[in-house]
Short mmCIF file of C-alpha atoms and ligand atoms in Angstrom, two decimals:
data_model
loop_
_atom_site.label_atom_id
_atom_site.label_comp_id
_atom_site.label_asym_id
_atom_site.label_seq_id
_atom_site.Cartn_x
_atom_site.Cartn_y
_atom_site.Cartn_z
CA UNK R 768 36.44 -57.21 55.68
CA UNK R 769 37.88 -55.23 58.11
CA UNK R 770 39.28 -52.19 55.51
CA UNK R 771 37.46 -48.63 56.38
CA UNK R 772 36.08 -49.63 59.62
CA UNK R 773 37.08 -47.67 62.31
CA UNK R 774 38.37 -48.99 65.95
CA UNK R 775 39.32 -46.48 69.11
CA UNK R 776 42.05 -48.43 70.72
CA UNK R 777 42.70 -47.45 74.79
CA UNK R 778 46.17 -46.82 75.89
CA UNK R 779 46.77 -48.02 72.45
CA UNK R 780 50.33 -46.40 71.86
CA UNK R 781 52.58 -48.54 73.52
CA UNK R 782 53.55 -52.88 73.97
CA UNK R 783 50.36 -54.41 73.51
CA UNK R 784 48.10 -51.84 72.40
CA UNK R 785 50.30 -50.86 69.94
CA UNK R 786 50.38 -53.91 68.26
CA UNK R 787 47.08 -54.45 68.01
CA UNK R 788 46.67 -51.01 66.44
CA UNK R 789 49.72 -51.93 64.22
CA UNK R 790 47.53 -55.13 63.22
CA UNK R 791 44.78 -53.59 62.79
CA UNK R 792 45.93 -50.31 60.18
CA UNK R 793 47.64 -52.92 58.60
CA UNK R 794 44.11 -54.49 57.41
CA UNK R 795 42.82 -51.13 56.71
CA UNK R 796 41.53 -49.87 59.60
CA UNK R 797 40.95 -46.30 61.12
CA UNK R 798 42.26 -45.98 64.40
CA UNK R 799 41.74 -43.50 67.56
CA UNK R 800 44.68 -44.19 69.07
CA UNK R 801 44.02 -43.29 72.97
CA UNK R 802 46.54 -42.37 75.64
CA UNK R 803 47.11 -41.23 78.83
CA UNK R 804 50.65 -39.94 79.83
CA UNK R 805 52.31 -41.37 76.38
CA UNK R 806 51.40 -38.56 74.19
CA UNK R 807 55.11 -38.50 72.27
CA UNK R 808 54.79 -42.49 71.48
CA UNK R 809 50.99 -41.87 70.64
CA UNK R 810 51.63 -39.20 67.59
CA UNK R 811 54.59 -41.18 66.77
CA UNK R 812 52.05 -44.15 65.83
CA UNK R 813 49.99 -42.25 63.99
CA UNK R 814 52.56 -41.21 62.13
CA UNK R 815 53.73 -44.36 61.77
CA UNK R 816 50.15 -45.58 60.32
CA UNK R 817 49.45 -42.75 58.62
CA UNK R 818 52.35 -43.61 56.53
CA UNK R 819 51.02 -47.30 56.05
CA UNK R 820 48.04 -45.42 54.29
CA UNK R 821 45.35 -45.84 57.29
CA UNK R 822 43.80 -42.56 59.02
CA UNK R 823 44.68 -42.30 62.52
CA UNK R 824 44.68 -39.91 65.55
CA UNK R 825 45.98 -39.32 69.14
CA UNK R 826 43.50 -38.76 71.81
CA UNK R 827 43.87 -37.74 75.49
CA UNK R 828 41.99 -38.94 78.50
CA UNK R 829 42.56 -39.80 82.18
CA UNK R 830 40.97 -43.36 82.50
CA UNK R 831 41.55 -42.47 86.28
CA UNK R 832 38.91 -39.77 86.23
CA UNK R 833 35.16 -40.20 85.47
CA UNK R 834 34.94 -36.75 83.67
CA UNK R 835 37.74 -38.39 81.38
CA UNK R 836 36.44 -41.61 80.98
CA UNK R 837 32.85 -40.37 80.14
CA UNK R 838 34.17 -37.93 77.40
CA UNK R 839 36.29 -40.45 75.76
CA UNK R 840 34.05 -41.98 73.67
CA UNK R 841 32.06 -38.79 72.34
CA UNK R 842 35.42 -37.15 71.42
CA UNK R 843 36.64 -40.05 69.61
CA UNK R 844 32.94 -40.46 67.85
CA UNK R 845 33.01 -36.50 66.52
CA UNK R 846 36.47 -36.91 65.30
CA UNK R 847 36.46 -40.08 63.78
CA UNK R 848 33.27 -40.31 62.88
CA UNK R 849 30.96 -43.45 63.61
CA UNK R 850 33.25 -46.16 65.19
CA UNK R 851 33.24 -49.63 64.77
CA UNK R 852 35.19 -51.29 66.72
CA UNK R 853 36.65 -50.46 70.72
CA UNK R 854 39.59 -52.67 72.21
CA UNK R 855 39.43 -51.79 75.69
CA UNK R 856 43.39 -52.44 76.22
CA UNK R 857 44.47 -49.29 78.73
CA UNK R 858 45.18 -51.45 82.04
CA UNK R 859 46.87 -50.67 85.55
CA UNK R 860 48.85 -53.34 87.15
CA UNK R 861 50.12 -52.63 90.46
CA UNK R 862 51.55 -54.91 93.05
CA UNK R 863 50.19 -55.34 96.41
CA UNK R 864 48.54 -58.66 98.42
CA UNK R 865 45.08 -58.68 100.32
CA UNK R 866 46.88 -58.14 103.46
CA UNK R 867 47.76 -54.57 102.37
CA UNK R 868 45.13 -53.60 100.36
CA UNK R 869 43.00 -50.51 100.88
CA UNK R 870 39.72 -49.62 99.83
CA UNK R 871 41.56 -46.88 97.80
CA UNK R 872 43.37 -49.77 95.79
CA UNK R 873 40.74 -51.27 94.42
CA UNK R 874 38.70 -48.52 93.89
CA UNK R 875 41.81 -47.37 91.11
CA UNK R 876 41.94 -50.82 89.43
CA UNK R 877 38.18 -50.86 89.71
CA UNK R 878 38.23 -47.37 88.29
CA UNK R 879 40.90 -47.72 84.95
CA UNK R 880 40.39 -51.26 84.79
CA UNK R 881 36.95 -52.28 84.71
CA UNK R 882 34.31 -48.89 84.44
CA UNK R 883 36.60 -47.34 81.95
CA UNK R 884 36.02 -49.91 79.87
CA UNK R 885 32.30 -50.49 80.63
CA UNK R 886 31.58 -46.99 80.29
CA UNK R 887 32.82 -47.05 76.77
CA UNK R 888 31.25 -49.96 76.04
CA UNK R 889 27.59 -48.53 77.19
CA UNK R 890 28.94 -45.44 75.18
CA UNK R 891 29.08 -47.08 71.93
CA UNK R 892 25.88 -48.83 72.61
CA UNK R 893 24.07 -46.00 73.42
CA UNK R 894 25.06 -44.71 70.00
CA UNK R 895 23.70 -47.38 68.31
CA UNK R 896 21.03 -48.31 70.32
CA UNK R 897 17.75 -49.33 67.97
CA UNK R 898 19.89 -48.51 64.87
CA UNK R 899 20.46 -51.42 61.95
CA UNK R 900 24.59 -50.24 63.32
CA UNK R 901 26.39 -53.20 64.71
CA UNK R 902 29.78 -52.60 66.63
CA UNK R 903 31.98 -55.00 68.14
CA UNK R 904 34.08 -54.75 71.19
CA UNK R 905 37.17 -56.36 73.02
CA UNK R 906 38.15 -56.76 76.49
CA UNK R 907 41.93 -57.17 77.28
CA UNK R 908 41.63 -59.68 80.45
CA UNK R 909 44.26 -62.00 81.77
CA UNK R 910 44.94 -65.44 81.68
CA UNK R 911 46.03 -65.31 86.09
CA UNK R 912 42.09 -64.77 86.06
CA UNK R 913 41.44 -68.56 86.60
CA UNK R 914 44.32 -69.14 89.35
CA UNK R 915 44.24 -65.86 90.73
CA UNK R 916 46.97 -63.22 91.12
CA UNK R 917 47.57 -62.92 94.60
CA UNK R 918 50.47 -60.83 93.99
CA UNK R 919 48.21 -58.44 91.69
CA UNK R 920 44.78 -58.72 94.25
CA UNK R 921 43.11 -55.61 93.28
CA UNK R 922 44.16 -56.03 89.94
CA UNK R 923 42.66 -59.29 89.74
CA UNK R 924 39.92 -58.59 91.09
CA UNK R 925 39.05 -56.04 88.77
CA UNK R 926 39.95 -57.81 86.07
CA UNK R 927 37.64 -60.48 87.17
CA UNK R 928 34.73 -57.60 87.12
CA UNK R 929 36.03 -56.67 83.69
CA UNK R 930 35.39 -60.63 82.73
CA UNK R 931 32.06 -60.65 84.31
CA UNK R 932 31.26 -57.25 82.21
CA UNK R 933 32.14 -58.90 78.61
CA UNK R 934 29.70 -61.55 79.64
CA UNK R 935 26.86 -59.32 81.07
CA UNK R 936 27.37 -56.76 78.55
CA UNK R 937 27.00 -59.17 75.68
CA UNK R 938 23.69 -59.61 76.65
CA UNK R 939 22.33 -56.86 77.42
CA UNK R 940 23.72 -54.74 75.06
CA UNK R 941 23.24 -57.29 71.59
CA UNK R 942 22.06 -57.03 69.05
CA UNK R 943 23.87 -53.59 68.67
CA UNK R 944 27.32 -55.00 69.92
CA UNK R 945 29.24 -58.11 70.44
CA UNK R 946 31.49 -58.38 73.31
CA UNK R 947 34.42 -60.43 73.13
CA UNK R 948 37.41 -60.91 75.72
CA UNK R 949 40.96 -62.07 74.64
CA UNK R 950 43.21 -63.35 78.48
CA UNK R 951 46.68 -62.81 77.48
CA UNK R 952 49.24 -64.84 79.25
CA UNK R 953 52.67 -63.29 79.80
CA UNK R 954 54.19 -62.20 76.39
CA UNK R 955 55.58 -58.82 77.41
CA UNK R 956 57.73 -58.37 81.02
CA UNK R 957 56.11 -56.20 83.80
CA UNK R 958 57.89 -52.97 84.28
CA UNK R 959 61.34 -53.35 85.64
CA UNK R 960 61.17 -57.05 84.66
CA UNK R 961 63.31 -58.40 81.57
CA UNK R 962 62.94 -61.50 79.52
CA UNK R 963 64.14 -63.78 81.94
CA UNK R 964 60.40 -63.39 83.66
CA UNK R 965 59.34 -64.91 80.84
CA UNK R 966 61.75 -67.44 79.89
CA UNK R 967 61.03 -68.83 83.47
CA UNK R 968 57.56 -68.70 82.89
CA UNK R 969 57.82 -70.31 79.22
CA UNK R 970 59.41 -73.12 80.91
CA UNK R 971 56.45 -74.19 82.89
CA UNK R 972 54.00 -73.80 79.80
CA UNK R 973 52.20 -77.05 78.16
CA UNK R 974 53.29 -75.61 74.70
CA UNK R 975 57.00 -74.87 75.79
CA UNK R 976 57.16 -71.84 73.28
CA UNK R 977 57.01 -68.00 74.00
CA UNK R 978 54.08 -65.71 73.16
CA UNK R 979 54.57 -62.64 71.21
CA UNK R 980 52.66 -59.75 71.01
CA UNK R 981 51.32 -60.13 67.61
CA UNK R 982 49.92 -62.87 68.79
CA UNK R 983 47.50 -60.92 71.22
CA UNK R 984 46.75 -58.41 68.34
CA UNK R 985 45.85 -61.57 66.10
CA UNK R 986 43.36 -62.89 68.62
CA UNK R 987 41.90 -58.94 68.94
CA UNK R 988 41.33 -58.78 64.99
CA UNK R 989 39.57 -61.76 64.33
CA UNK R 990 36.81 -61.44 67.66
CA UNK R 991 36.71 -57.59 66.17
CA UNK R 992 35.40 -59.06 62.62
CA UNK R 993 33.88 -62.30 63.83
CA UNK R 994 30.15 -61.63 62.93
CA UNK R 995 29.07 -64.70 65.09
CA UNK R 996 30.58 -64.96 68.21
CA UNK R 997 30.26 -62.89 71.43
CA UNK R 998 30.02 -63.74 75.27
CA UNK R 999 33.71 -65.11 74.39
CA UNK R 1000 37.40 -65.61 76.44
CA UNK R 1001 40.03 -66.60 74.05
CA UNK R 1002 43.04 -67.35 76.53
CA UNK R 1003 46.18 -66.60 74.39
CA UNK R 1004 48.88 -68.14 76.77
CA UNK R 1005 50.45 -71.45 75.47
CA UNK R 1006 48.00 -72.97 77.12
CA UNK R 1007 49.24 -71.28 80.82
CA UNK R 1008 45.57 -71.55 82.29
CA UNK R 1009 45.22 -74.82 81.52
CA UNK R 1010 47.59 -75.42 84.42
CA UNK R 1011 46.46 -72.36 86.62
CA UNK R 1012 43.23 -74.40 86.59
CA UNK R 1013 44.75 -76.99 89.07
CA UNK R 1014 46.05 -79.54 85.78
CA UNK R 1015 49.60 -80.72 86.96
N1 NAP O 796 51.82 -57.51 78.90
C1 NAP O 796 51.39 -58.72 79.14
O1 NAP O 796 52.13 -59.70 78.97
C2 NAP O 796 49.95 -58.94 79.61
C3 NAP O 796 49.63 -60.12 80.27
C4 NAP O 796 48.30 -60.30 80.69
C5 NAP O 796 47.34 -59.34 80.44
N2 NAP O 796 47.71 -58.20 79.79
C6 NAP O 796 46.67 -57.16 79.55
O2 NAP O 796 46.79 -56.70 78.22
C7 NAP O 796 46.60 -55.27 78.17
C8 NAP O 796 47.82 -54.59 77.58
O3 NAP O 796 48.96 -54.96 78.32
P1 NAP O 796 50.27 -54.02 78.37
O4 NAP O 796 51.26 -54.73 79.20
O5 NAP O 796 50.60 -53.60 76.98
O6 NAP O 796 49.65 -52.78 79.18
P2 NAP O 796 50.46 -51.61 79.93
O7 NAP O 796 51.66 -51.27 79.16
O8 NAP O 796 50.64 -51.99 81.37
O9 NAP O 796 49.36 -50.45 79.89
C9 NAP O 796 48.79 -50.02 78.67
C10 NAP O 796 48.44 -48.58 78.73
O10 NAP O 796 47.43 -48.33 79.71
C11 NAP O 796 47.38 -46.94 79.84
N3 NAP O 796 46.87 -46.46 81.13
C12 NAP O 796 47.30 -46.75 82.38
N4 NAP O 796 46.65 -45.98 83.29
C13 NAP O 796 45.79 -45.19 82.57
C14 NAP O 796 44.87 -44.16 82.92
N5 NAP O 796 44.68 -43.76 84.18
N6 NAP O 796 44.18 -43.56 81.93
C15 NAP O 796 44.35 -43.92 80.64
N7 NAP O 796 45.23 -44.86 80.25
C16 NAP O 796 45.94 -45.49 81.20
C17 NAP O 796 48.83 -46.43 79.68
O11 NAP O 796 48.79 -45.34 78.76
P3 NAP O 796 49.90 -44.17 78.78
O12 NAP O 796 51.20 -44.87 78.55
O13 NAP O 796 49.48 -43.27 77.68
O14 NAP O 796 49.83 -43.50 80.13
C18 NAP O 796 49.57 -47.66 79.14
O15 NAP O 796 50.42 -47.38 78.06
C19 NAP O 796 46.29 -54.84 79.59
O16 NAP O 796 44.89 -54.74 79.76
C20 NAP O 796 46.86 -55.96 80.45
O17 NAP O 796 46.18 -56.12 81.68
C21 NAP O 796 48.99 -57.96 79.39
#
């Protein structure tokens, strides 16, 4: 179902993105494989899926920077030819409390976090806008959204936009595209964290058992090809917002 389609995958050469793209060559599809600073890692993929038999590219672009973020999905449309599928995955996670934060802080989560991906998203639209096209789109959120990551606040806070977004743009932009979001829970450590973050973490989970990242990619392949559903938040966390939500 999903063999010849074609997906551009943001910041998809490294951890999570990468698996996803892994995932998704592996069922035949044609990847864009976007990047920022990674470039090495990025052709390395390719490679990597070119070898598994899919098609697949490196592209360049500054998420950070409007000119960037508005060429993105143009480029990856003329090289690719029509797309798909987009997994809006490229994230920033900084640390940093509301006591500290600037303007200037949450205009850069705001910025790589939430318009990056919703000026793909109108992107694709617009290039399929009144045509019998459909595309399908997914939204890497977070499952601290329902608690709230005070540690993260900018970053929450645009990935709460970015939640708000999936919704809003489901609407307006169907029946062209479905938007879907998948909320990770911790399945990778932070920068400069190792896996005893997560073991901690694991231990306070209702299902008791660590998340991988093939998991995430799993959850991103079947909204991508899921013909019926959009508007929609899988949380794939061992159940971790169950207990942000105030459940002892
Ligand atoms: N890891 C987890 O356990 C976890 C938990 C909850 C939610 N999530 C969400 O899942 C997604 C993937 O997580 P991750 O940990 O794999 O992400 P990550 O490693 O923190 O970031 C993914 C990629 O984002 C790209 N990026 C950052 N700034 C950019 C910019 N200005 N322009 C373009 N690209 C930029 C980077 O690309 P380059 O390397 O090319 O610069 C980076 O490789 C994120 O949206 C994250 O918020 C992850």
């Amino acid at each position: 179902m999903l063999s010849k389609k074609t997906a551009l995958i943001t910041g998809g050469s490294k951890r999570l993105g990468r698996e996803a793209a892994l995932t998704l060559g592996q069922a035949g599809v044609r990847l864009v494989i976007h990047y920022n600073s990674s470039g090495v890692p990025a052709e390395a993929l390719c490679a990597e899926l070119k070898g598994m038999g899919t098609d697949a590219f490196p592209l360049q672009a500054d998420l950070g920077s409007t000119e960037g973020t508005d060429a993105l999905f143009d480029e990856a449309w003329a090289r690719m030819g029509p797309l798909d599928f987009l997994v809006n995955n490229a994230s920033i996670f900084p640390t940093g409390r509301l006591e500290e934060m600037e303007l200037g802080d949450l205009h850069r989560n705001l910025q790589v976090n939430a318009w990056a991906p919703f000026v793909l998203t109108r992107a694709f639209w617009r290039r399929i806008r009144g045509t019998e096209r459909r595309g399908s789109v997914v939204n890497l959120l977070d499952t601290r959204l329902v608690g709230g990551d005070l540690a993260h606040a900018a970053y929450h806070l645009s990935k709460a936009t970015l939640k708000e977004l999936t919704k809003l743009t489901a609407l307006e932009f169907s029946p062209e595209l479905r938007v879907n979001g998948v909320a990770p829970g911790a399945v990778l450590p932070p920068e400069g964290l190792n896996d005893a973050y997560l073991d901690d973490l694991t231990a306070d989970l209702p299902l008791k058992t660590r998340g991988y990242p093939q998991d995430i990619a799993d959850a991103v392949t079947y909204l991508l090809g899921a013909p019926f559903v959009t508007g929609q938040v899988i949380f794939v966390d061992g159940g971790r917002h169950l207990r942000l939500g105030g459940n002892p």
